[in-house]
Coordinates of C-alpha atoms in Angstrom, one line a residue:
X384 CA 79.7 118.8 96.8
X385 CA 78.7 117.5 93.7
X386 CA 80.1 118.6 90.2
X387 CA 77.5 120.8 87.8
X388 CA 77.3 118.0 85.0
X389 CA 76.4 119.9 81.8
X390 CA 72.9 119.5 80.7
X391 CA 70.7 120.7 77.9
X392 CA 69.8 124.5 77.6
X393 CA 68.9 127.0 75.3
X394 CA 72.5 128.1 74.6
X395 CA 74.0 127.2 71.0
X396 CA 77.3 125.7 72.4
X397 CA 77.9 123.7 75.4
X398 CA 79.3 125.7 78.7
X399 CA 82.6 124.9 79.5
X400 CA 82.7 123.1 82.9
X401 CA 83.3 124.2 86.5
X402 CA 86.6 124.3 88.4
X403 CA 85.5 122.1 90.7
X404 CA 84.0 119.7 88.6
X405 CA 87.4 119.2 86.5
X406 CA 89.2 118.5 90.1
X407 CA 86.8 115.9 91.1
X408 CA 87.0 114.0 87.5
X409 CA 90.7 114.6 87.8
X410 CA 91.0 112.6 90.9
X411 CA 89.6 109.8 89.9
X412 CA 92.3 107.9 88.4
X413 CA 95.0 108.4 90.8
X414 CA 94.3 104.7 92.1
X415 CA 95.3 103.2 89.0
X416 CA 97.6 105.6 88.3
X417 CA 99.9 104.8 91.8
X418 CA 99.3 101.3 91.2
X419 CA 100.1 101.3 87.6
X420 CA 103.6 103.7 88.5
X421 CA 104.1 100.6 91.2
X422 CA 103.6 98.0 88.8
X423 CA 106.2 99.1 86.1
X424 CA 108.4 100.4 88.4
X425 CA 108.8 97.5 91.6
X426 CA 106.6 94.6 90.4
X427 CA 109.9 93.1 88.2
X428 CA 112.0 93.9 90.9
X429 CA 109.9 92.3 93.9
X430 CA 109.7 88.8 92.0
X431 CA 113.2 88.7 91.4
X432 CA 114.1 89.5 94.7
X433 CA 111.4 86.7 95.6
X434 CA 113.1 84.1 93.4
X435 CA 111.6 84.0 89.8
X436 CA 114.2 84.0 86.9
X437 CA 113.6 87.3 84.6
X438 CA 111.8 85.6 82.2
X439 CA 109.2 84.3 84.8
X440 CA 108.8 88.1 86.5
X441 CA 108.1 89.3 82.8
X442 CA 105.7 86.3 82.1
X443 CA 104.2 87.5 85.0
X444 CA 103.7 90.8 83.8
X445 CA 102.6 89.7 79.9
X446 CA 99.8 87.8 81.5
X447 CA 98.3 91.4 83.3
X448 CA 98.8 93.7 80.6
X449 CA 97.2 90.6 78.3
X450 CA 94.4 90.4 80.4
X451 CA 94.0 94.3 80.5
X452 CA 93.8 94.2 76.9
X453 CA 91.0 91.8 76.2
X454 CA 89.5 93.0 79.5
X455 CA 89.1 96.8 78.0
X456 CA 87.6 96.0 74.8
X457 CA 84.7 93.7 77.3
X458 CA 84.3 96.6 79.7
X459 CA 83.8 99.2 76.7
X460 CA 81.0 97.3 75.7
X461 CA 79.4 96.2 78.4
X462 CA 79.7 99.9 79.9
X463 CA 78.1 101.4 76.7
X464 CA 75.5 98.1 76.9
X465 CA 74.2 99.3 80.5
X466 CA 75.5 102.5 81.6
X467 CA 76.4 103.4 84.9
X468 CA 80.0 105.2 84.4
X469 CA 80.5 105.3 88.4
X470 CA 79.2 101.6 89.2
X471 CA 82.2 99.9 86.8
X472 CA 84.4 102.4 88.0
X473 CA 84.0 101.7 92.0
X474 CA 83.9 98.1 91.5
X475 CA 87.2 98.1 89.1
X476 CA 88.7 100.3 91.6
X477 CA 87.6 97.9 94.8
X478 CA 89.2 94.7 92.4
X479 CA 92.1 96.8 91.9
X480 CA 92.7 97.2 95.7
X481 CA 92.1 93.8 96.6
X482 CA 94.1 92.1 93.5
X483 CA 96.8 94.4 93.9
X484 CA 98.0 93.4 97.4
X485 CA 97.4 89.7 96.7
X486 CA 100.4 90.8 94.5
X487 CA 102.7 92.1 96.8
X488 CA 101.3 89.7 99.6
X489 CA 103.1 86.5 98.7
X490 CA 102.1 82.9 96.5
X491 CA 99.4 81.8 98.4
X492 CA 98.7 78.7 96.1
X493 CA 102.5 77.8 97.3
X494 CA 101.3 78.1 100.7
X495 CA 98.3 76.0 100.2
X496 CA 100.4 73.6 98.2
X497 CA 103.4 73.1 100.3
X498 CA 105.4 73.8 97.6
X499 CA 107.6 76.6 96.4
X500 CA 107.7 75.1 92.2
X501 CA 108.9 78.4 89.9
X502 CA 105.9 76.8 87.5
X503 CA 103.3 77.4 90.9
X504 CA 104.8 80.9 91.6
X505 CA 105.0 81.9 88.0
X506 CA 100.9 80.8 88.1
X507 CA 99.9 82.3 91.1
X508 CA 101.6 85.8 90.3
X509 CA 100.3 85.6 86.8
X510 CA 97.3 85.1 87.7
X511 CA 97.1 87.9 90.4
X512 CA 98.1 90.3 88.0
X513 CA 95.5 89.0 85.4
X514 CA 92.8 89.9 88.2
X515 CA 94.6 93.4 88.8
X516 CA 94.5 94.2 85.4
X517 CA 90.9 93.6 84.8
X518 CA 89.8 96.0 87.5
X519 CA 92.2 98.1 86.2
X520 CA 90.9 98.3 82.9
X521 CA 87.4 98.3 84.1
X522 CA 88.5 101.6 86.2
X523 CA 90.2 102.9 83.2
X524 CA 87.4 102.7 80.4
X525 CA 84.8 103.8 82.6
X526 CA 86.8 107.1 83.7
X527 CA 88.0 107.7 80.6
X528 CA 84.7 107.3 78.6
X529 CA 83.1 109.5 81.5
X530 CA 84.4 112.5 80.1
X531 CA 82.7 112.6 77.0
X532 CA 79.1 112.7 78.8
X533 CA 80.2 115.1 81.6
X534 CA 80.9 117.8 78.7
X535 CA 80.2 118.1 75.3
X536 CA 82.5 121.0 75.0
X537 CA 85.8 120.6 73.3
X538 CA 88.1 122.5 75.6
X539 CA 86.6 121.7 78.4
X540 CA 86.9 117.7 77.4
X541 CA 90.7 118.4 77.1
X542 CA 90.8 120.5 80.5
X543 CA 89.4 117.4 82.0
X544 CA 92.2 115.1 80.2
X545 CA 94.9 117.5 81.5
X546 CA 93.6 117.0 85.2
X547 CA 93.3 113.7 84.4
X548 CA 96.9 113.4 83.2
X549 CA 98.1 116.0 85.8
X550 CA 96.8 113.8 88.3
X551 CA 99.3 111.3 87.0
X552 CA 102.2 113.0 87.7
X553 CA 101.2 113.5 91.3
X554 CA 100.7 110.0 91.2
X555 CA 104.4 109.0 90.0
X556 CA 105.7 111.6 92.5
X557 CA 103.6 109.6 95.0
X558 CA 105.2 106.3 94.8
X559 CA 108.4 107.8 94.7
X560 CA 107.8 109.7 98.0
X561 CA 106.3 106.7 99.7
X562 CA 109.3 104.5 98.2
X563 CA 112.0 107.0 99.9
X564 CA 110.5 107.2 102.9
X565 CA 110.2 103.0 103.4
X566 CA 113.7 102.7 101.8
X567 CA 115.0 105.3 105.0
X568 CA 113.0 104.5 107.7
X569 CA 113.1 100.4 107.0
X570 CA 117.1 98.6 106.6
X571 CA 117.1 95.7 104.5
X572 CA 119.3 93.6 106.4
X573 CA 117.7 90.0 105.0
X574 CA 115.3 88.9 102.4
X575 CA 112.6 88.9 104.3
X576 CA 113.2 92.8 104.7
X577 CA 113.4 93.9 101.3
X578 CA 110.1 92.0 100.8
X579 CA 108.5 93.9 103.6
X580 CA 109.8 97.4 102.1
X581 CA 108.2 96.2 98.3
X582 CA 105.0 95.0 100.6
X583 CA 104.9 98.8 102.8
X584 CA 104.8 100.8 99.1
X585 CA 102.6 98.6 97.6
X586 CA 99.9 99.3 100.7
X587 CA 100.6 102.8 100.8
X588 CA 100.2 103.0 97.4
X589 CA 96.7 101.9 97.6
X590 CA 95.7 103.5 101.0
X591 CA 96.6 106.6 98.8
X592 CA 94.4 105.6 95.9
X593 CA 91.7 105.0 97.1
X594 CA 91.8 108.2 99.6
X595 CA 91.4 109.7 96.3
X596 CA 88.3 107.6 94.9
X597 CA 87.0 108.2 97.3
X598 CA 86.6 111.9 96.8
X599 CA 86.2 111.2 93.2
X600 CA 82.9 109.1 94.1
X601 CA 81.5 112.1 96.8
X602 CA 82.4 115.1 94.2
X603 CA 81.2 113.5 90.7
X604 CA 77.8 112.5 90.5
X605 CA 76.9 110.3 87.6
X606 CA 76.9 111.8 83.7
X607 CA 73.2 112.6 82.6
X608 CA 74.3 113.4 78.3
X609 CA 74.6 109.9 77.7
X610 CA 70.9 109.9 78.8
X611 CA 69.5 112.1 76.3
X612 CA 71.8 114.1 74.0
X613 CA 69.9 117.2 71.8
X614 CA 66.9 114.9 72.0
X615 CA 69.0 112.1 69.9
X616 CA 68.1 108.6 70.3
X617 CA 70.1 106.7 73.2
X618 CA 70.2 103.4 71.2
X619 CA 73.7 101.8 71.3
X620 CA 76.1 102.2 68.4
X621 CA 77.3 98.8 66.5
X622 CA 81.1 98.3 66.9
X623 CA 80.9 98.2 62.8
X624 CA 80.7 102.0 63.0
X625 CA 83.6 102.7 64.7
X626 CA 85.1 99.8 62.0
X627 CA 84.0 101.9 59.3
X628 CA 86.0 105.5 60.0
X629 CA 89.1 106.2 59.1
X630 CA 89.9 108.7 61.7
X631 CA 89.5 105.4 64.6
X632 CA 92.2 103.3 63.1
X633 CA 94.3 106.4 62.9
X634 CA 93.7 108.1 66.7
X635 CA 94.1 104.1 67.5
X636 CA 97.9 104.1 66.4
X637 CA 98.8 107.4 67.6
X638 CA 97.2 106.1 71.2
X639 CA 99.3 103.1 71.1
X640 CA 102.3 104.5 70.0
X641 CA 101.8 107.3 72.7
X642 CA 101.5 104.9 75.2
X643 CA 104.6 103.4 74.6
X644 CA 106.3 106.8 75.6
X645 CA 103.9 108.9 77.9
X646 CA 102.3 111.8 80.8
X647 CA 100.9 115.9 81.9
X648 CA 99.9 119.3 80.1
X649 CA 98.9 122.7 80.2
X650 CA 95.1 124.5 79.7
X651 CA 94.3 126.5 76.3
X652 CA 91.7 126.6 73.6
X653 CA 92.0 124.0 71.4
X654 CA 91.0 122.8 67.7
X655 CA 91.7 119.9 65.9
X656 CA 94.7 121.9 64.0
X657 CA 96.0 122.7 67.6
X658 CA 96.1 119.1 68.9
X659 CA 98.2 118.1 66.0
X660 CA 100.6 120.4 66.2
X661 CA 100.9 119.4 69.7
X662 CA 101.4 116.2 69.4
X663 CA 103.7 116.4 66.3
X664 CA 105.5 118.8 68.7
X665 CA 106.4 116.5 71.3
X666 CA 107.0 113.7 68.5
X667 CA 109.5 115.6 67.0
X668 CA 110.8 116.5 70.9
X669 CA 111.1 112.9 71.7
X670 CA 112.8 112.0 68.8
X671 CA 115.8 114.5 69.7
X672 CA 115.7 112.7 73.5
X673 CA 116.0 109.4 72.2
X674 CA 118.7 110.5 70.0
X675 CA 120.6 111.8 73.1
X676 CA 119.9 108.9 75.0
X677 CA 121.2 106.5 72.0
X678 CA 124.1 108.6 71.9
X679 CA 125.1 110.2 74.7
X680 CA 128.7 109.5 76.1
X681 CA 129.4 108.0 79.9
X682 CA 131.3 111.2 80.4
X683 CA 128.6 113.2 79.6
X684 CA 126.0 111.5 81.8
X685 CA 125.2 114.3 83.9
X686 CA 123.0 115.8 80.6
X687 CA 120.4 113.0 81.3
X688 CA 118.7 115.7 83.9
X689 CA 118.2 117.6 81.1
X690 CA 117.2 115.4 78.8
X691 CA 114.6 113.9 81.3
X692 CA 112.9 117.2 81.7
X693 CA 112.8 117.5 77.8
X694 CA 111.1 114.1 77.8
X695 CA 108.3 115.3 80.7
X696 CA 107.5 118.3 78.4
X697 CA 107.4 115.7 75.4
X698 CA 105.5 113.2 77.4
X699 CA 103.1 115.6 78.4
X700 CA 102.1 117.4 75.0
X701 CA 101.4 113.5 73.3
X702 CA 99.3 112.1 76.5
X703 CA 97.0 114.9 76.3
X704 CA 96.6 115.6 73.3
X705 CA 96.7 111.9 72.0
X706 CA 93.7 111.2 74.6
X707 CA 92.1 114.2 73.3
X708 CA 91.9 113.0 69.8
X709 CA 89.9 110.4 71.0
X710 CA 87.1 113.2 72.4
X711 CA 86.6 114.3 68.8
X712 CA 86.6 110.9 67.4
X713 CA 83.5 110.0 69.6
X714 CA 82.1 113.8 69.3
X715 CA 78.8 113.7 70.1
X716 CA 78.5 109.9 69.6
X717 CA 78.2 109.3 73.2
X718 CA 76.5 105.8 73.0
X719 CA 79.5 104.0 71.9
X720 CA 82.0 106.0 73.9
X721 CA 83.4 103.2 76.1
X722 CA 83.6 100.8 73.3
X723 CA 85.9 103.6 71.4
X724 CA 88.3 104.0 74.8
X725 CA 88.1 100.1 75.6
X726 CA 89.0 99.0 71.9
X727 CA 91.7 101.8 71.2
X728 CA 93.7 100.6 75.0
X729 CA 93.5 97.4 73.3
X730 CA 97.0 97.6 71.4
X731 CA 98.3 99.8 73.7
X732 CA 98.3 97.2 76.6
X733 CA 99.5 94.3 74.5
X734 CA 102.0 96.3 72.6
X735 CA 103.2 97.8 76.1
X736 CA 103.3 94.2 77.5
X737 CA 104.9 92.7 74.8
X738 CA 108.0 95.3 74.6
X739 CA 108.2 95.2 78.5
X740 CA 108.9 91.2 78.2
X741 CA 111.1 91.5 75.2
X742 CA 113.7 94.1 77.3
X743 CA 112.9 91.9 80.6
X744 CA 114.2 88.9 78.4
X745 CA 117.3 90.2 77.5
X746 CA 118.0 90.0 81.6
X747 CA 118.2 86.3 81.8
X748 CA 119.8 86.0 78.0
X749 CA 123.8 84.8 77.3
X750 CA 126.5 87.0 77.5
X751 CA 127.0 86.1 74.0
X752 CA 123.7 87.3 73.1
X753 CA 124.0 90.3 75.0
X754 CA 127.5 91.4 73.3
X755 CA 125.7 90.4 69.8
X756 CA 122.9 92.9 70.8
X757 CA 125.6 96.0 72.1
X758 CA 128.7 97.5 70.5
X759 CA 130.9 99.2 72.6
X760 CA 129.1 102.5 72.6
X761 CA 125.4 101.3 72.3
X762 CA 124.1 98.8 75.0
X763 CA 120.9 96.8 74.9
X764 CA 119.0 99.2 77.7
X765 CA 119.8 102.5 75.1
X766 CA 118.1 100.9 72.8
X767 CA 115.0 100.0 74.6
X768 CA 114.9 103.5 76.2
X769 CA 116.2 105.7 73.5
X770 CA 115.2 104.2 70.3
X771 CA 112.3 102.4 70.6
X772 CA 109.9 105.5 72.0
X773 CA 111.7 108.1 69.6
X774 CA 110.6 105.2 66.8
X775 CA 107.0 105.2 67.8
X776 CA 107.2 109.3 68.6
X777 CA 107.8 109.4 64.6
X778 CA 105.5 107.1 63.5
X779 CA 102.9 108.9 65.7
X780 CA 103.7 112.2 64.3
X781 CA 103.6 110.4 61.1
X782 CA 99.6 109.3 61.5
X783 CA 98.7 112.6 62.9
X784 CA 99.5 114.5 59.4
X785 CA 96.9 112.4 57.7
X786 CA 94.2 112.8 60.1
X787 CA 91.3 114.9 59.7
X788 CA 90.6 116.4 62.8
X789 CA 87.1 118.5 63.0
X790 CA 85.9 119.7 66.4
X791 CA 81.9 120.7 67.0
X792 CA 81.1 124.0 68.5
X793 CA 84.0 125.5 66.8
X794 CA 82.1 129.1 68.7
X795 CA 83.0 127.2 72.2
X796 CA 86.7 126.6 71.7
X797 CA 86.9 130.6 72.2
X798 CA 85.5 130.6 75.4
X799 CA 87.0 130.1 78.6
X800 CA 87.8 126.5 79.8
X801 CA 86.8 127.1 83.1
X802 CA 83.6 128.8 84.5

């Protein structure tokens, strides 16, 4: 069972890739993607419930998605450096298993210590999650970049983004499964309870993940364009290249801004003119969400279903096709792919981190600065939720109309995206 990795033929566009193939990429991220839905979703709620003040918990947090930043830009260029796509990826995914129960498995400095300080417990947790996040990243980049030298057809490179993404969404639905199952079947009648139920979804969660590596690591076998590409040289690209284009500052903002809202699609032919209207598509949706969320009265509560399905459809339509802009920026410039995914997750992680500890602030704030922040309509939370993402769903929409989107092989976007 190993996936038909596209090599050089006689034909005058690449094939687009196998069904199988696009499964067995698609699986591959499902550890960091359980993890990550366990880490925004619990991790602030598990160190409260464990003692740290608000601001601690986010602190906690900053430190991992700071440490994710740097940690992709390093495992870019070290993947591009010296290859070997699945190597980083099992070893990122291995860290990720092991730093992320150390997580959920209590301060063991404080244990070691004697000593239950908030300054020791802040440390240990941040440092944790600093570990976490560079396997993490290390998982991320090398996945990610992978795509690029399994295929050098357009589609089939957004096919493969789609699973990817898809993927996702069974990871969310995931968590939530495990978390209503240990919330049922386990009461939290003390503290040390609820810290076992945090403790049970966390190992689940990984148990789950790497179920799925697993299969990623049997099915995929490791990329052979980066190797030799239409006889091209394999010597690596400078990072002053990327500098130098336009097009990678731009795909870089619409990546971060994306990633500040977020998830799934569906499978077409695609061109450059396609992706953008898209995206500006589920810009534009977003925008109307976030105004409903800003604006919608208590009374009227029950239209958040809606809206949420709205923002899934948006969500879907940007990740995919925001990630996808990234495939034609690199093109055929596969030696300096991981670089291109490493530096552009850069922003996204600090930017994400950074408006993560600003709303978890507002939790351990003064009621006076709370009531300075809300009128009697609006509160802080609308704001964070509704505004913020509808903001950066503009802005987004805003880059994508000056981009200059031109995909290779125009002949292959007409063909099928599956063999």
């Amino acid at each position: 069972m190993r996936n038909d990795v596209e090599n050089d033929d006689d034909d005058s566009y690449p094939k687009p890739v196998g069904r199988r193939s696009v499964f067995y990429y698609g699986v591959g991220h499902m550890l960091n993607d359980i993890t990550a839905a366990c880490w925004f979703t619990y991790l602030l709620l598990f160190l409260t419930e464990i003692g740290l003040s608000p601001r601690d918990a986010a602190i906690a947090m900053l430190a991992g998605q700071i440490a994710d930043g740097f940690a992709t830009v390093f495992a870019g260029e070290l993947i591009d450096r010296f290859g070997h796509f699945k190597v980083w990826h099992g070893a990122g995914s291995i860290l990720v298993a092991i730093s992320f129960s150390s997580v959920f498995g209590g301060c063991l400095p404080c244990k070691i210590l004697a000593s239950c300080s908030s300054v020791v417990e802040t440390v240990s947790y941040s440092t944790s999650a600093a570990i976490f996040n560079v396997g993490w990243a290390a998982t991320q980049v090398s996945h990610m970049s992978m795509v690029n030298c399994i295929s050098l057809n357009s589609s089939s490179r957004v096919v493969m983004t789609s699973c990817r993404n898809a993927f996702t969404m069974v990871a969310n639905l995931s968590l939530y499964a495990v978390a209503l199952v240990v919330f049922s079947s386990i009461k939290a009648t003390t503290h040390a309870d609820i810290e076992n139920q945090y403790r049970w979804i966390a190992y689940t969660s990984i148990f789950i993940g790497c179920c799925f590596v697993g299969i990623f690591h049997l099915g995929t076998k490791e990329p052979r364009l980066k190797i030799c590409v239409h006889g091209t040289s394999n010597a690596r690209i400078s990072w002053a290249y990327w500098f130098k284009k336009v097009l990678y500052y731009q795909v870089g903002l619409v990546y971060m801004l994306t990633r500040l809202v977020q998830n799934v699609s569906q499978e077409m032919s695609w061109t450059g003119q396609r992706l953008k209207a898209y995206y500006s598509a589920g810009g534009i949706l977003w925008v109307f969400c976030g105004a409903g969320i800003l604006f919608l009265p208590r009374n009227m509560s029950a239209f958040m279903y809606v809206i949420s399905v709205l923002i899934g459809i948006a969500n879907a339509l940007m990740t995919v096709t925001g990630v996808s802009m990234q495939s034609i920026l690199v093109g055929s410039d596969l030696n300096g792919c991981a670089f291109v995914y490493g530096s552009l997750s850069f922003l996204d992680k600090i930017s994400c981190g950074l408006a993560v500890f600003a709303l978890q602030s507002f939790q351990s704030s003064s009621p006076k600065t709370e009531e300075a922040l809300s009128t009697d309509n609006i509160s802080v939370t609308r704001y964070g939720l509704g505004l913020l993402p509808a903001v950066c769903s503009l802005a987004g929409v805003a880059i994508t109309y000056t981009m200059k989107l031109q995909t290779q092989d125009s002949k292959s976007l007409m063909e099928p995206l599956l063999e």
